[in-house]
PDB file of C-alpha atoms in Angstrom:
ATOM      1  CA  MET A   2      -0.005   0.005   0.015  1.00 88.00           C
ATOM      2  CA  ALA A   3       1.027   3.483  -0.724  1.00 74.00           C
ATOM      3  CA  THR A   4      -0.652   6.597   0.758  1.00 71.00           C
ATOM      4  CA  ILE A   5      -1.036   9.286  -1.898  1.00 81.00           C
ATOM      5  CA  GLY A   6      -2.682  12.063  -0.100  1.00 85.00           C
ATOM      6  CA  LEU A   7      -5.173  13.135   2.570  1.00 87.00           C
ATOM      7  CA  ASN A   8      -8.880  12.335   1.634  1.00 93.00           C
ATOM      8  CA  HIS A   9     -10.875  14.073   4.194  1.00 94.00           C
ATOM      9  CA  TYR A  10     -11.298  14.638   7.930  1.00 93.00           C
ATOM     10  CA  ASN A  11     -14.379  14.322  10.006  1.00 94.00           C
ATOM     11  CA  LEU A  12     -15.999  16.318  12.854  1.00 93.00           C
ATOM     12  CA  ARG A  13     -18.727  14.589  14.867  1.00 91.00           C
ATOM     13  CA  ALA A  14     -20.983  16.804  17.010  1.00 91.00           C
ATOM     14  CA  PRO A  15     -24.493  17.244  18.242  1.00 90.00           C
ATOM     15  CA  ARG A  16     -26.866  18.994  15.814  1.00 91.00           C
ATOM     16  CA  ASP A  17     -26.497  22.661  17.015  1.00 93.00           C
ATOM     17  CA  LEU A  18     -22.772  22.400  17.117  1.00 93.00           C
ATOM     18  CA  MET A  19     -22.552  20.720  13.816  1.00 94.00           C
ATOM     19  CA  GLU A  20     -24.678  23.376  12.292  1.00 96.00           C
ATOM     20  CA  SER A  21     -22.130  26.033  13.930  1.00 96.00           C
ATOM     21  CA  LEU A  22     -19.360  24.230  12.369  1.00 96.00           C
ATOM     22  CA  LYS A  23     -20.898  24.282   8.937  1.00 98.00           C
ATOM     23  CA  VAL A  24     -21.302  28.170   9.063  1.00 97.00           C
ATOM     24  CA  PHE A  25     -17.852  28.541  10.454  1.00 97.00           C
ATOM     25  CA  TYR A  26     -16.086  26.354   7.654  1.00 97.00           C
ATOM     26  CA  CYS A  27     -18.091  27.958   4.926  1.00 97.00           C
ATOM     27  CA  ASP A  28     -18.203  31.568   6.068  1.00 96.00           C
ATOM     28  CA  VAL A  29     -14.817  31.917   7.625  1.00 96.00           C
ATOM     29  CA  VAL A  30     -12.589  29.284   6.093  1.00 96.00           C
ATOM     30  CA  GLY A  31     -14.266  29.476   2.679  1.00 96.00           C
ATOM     31  CA  LEU A  32     -15.212  25.761   2.088  1.00 97.00           C
ATOM     32  CA  LYS A  33     -18.484  25.167   0.233  1.00 98.00           C
ATOM     33  CA  GLN A  34     -21.197  22.868   0.978  1.00 98.00           C
ATOM     34  CA  GLY A  35     -21.712  20.186  -1.725  1.00 98.00           C
ATOM     35  CA  GLU A  36     -22.895  16.758  -2.605  1.00 97.00           C
ATOM     36  CA  ARG A  37     -23.093  14.114  -0.081  1.00 97.00           C
ATOM     37  CA  PRO A  38     -24.156  10.515  -0.517  1.00 95.00           C
ATOM     38  CA  PRO A  39     -27.631   9.744   1.036  1.00 93.00           C
ATOM     39  CA  PHE A  40     -26.264   8.445   4.329  1.00 93.00           C
ATOM     40  CA  ALA A  41     -29.129   7.425   6.981  1.00 90.00           C
ATOM     41  CA  PHE A  42     -27.591  10.155   9.338  1.00 90.00           C
ATOM     42  CA  PRO A  43     -27.434  13.845   9.182  1.00 94.00           C
ATOM     43  CA  GLY A  44     -24.319  15.554   7.991  1.00 96.00           C
ATOM     44  CA  TYR A  45     -22.565  17.821   5.547  1.00 97.00           C
ATOM     45  CA  TRP A  46     -19.606  17.551   3.078  1.00 97.00           C
ATOM     46  CA  LEU A  47     -17.515  20.629   2.709  1.00 97.00           C
ATOM     47  CA  TYR A  48     -15.453  21.181  -0.291  1.00 97.00           C
ATOM     48  CA  ALA A  49     -12.321  22.849  -1.249  1.00 96.00           C
ATOM     49  CA  GLY A  50     -12.549  23.114  -4.876  1.00 95.00           C
ATOM     50  CA  ASP A  51     -13.477  19.670  -6.205  1.00 95.00           C
ATOM     51  CA  ALA A  52     -12.480  17.859  -3.000  1.00 95.00           C
ATOM     52  CA  ALA A  53     -14.618  17.139  -0.118  1.00 96.00           C
ATOM     53  CA  VAL A  54     -12.016  17.695   2.619  1.00 96.00           C
ATOM     54  CA  LEU A  55     -14.317  18.122   5.578  1.00 96.00           C
ATOM     55  CA  HIS A  56     -17.318  15.791   6.645  1.00 96.00           C
ATOM     56  CA  LEU A  57     -19.475  16.981   9.393  1.00 95.00           C
ATOM     57  CA  THR A  58     -21.683  14.327  10.936  1.00 94.00           C
ATOM     58  CA  GLU A  59     -24.368  14.500  13.770  1.00 92.00           C
ATOM     59  CA  ALA A  60     -23.485  12.651  16.844  1.00 87.00           C
ATOM     60  CA  ARG A  61     -26.505  10.340  17.949  1.00 81.00           C
ATOM     61  CA  PRO A  62     -28.274  11.432  21.261  1.00 76.00           C
ATOM     62  CA  GLY A  63     -26.249  10.244  24.233  1.00 71.00           C
ATOM     63  CA  GLU A  64     -23.410   9.087  22.064  1.00 69.00           C
ATOM     64  CA  ALA A  65     -20.100   9.137  23.877  1.00 59.00           C
ATOM     65  CA  ARG A  66     -16.870   9.173  21.978  1.00 60.00           C
ATOM     66  CA  ALA A  67     -13.996   8.521  24.397  1.00 52.00           C
ATOM     67  CA  ALA A  68     -14.125  11.930  26.135  1.00 55.00           C
ATOM     68  CA  HIS A  69     -11.827  10.709  28.701  1.00 52.00           C
ATOM     69  CA  ALA A  70      -9.132   9.797  25.997  1.00 56.00           C
ATOM     70  CA  ALA A  71      -6.327  12.265  25.393  1.00 63.00           C
ATOM     71  CA  SER A  72      -6.140  13.627  22.003  1.00 73.00           C
ATOM     72  CA  THR A  73      -3.034  14.647  20.003  1.00 76.00           C
ATOM     73  CA  PHE A  74      -5.035  16.649  17.372  1.00 83.00           C
ATOM     74  CA  ASP A  75      -3.676  20.115  17.120  1.00 88.00           C
ATOM     75  CA  HIS A  76      -5.106  21.546  13.822  1.00 93.00           C
ATOM     76  CA  ALA A  77      -6.045  21.143  10.262  1.00 94.00           C
ATOM     77  CA  ALA A  78      -4.555  23.360   7.654  1.00 94.00           C
ATOM     78  CA  PHE A  79      -5.932  24.775   4.530  1.00 94.00           C
ATOM     79  CA  THR A  80      -4.086  26.486   1.639  1.00 93.00           C
ATOM     80  CA  CYS A  81      -5.591  29.810   0.900  1.00 93.00           C
ATOM     81  CA  THR A  82      -5.510  32.930  -1.054  1.00 91.00           C
ATOM     82  CA  GLY A  83      -6.492  36.573  -0.216  1.00 92.00           C
ATOM     83  CA  LEU A  84      -4.511  37.285   2.980  1.00 93.00           C
ATOM     84  CA  ALA A  85      -5.428  40.896   3.455  1.00 93.00           C
ATOM     85  CA  ALA A  86      -9.181  40.342   2.733  1.00 93.00           C
ATOM     86  CA  THR A  87      -9.077  37.220   5.175  1.00 94.00           C
ATOM     87  CA  GLN A  88      -7.542  39.244   8.022  1.00 95.00           C
ATOM     88  CA  SER A  89      -9.969  41.933   7.616  1.00 95.00           C
ATOM     89  CA  ARG A  90     -12.997  39.523   7.450  1.00 95.00           C
ATOM     90  CA  LEU A  91     -11.795  37.773  10.759  1.00 97.00           C
ATOM     91  CA  GLU A  92     -11.207  41.150  12.441  1.00 97.00           C
ATOM     92  CA  ALA A  93     -14.842  42.376  11.243  1.00 96.00           C
ATOM     93  CA  MET A  94     -16.191  38.990  12.768  1.00 96.00           C
ATOM     94  CA  SER A  95     -14.265  39.433  16.009  1.00 96.00           C
ATOM     95  CA  ILE A  96     -12.549  36.066  15.404  1.00 96.00           C
ATOM     96  CA  GLN A  97      -9.256  35.942  17.170  1.00 97.00           C
ATOM     97  CA  PHE A  98      -6.306  34.728  15.348  1.00 98.00           C
ATOM     98  CA  GLU A  99      -2.519  34.594  15.488  1.00 97.00           C
ATOM     99  CA  ARG A 100      -0.375  35.465  12.628  1.00 95.00           C
ATOM    100  CA  ALA A 101       3.086  33.706  11.943  1.00 93.00           C
ATOM    101  CA  VAL A 102       5.578  33.488   9.047  1.00 92.00           C
ATOM    102  CA  VAL A 103       7.194  30.196   8.208  1.00 89.00           C
ATOM    103  CA  PRO A 104      10.995  30.638   8.210  1.00 87.00           C
ATOM    104  CA  ALA A 105      12.633  30.133   4.926  1.00 85.00           C
ATOM    105  CA  THR A 106       9.425  29.671   2.872  1.00 86.00           C
ATOM    106  CA  ARG A 107       7.940  32.874   4.161  1.00 85.00           C
ATOM    107  CA  CYS A 108       4.442  31.475   3.992  1.00 91.00           C
ATOM    108  CA  VAL A 109       2.160  33.413   6.213  1.00 94.00           C
ATOM    109  CA  GLN A 110      -0.104  31.305   8.582  1.00 94.00           C
ATOM    110  CA  LEU A 111      -3.222  32.455  10.615  1.00 96.00           C
ATOM    111  CA  PHE A 112      -4.136  30.308  13.425  1.00 96.00           C
ATOM    112  CA  LEU A 113      -7.708  30.219  14.864  1.00 97.00           C
ATOM    113  CA  GLN A 114     -10.208  27.915  16.501  1.00 96.00           C
ATOM    114  CA  ASP A 115     -13.531  26.654  15.170  1.00 96.00           C
ATOM    115  CA  PRO A 116     -16.736  26.752  17.428  1.00 95.00           C
ATOM    116  CA  ALA A 117     -15.697  23.428  18.856  1.00 92.00           C
ATOM    117  CA  GLY A 118     -12.220  24.520  19.868  1.00 92.00           C
ATOM    118  CA  ASN A 119     -10.500  22.610  17.058  1.00 93.00           C
ATOM    119  CA  GLY A 120      -7.239  24.430  15.743  1.00 95.00           C
ATOM    120  CA  VAL A 121      -7.630  25.832  12.203  1.00 96.00           C
ATOM    121  CA  GLU A 122      -4.639  27.024  10.170  1.00 95.00           C
ATOM    122  CA  LEU A 123      -4.916  29.064   7.075  1.00 94.00           C
ATOM    123  CA  ASN A 124      -1.837  29.291   4.867  1.00 93.00           C
ATOM    124  CA  PHE A 125      -1.078  31.908   2.277  1.00 93.00           C
ATOM    125  CA  PRO A 126       1.776  31.877  -0.167  1.00 86.00           C
ATOM    126  CA  ASP A 127       5.025  34.044  -0.020  1.00 70.00           C
ATOM    127  CA  GLY A 128       3.608  36.589  -2.463  1.00 59.00           C
ATOM    128  CA  GLU A 129       0.961  37.691  -0.056  1.00 63.00           C
ATOM    129  CA  ALA A 130       3.245  38.434   2.890  1.00 55.00           C
TER     130      ALA A 130
END
């Protein structure tokens, strides 16, 4: 077997939080809601271009997902364009973020959190620094 890329990641949450996550990833991160197979449970597939990179699924009532387990998840990173407009939009929406520049590549990174507290990294190419 050879791994050739990342297919998607999934966030599982109660209905209200799942809806908030959908709004965040569409309005803030810039993903687009797209086609999803007719599964027997609610959810969304959010796309970056032609790829469904984020799946949101509703947790069943009373479902417990190893809340006691330690997690090593830190963030999901997206390649983006429009640094100045993105920073202005985040500020207008009162979304806190930290800005960093990757040494050598000069890639600009914006770090923020989604409504569930998951880390999100937005990467902008050197030409936008």
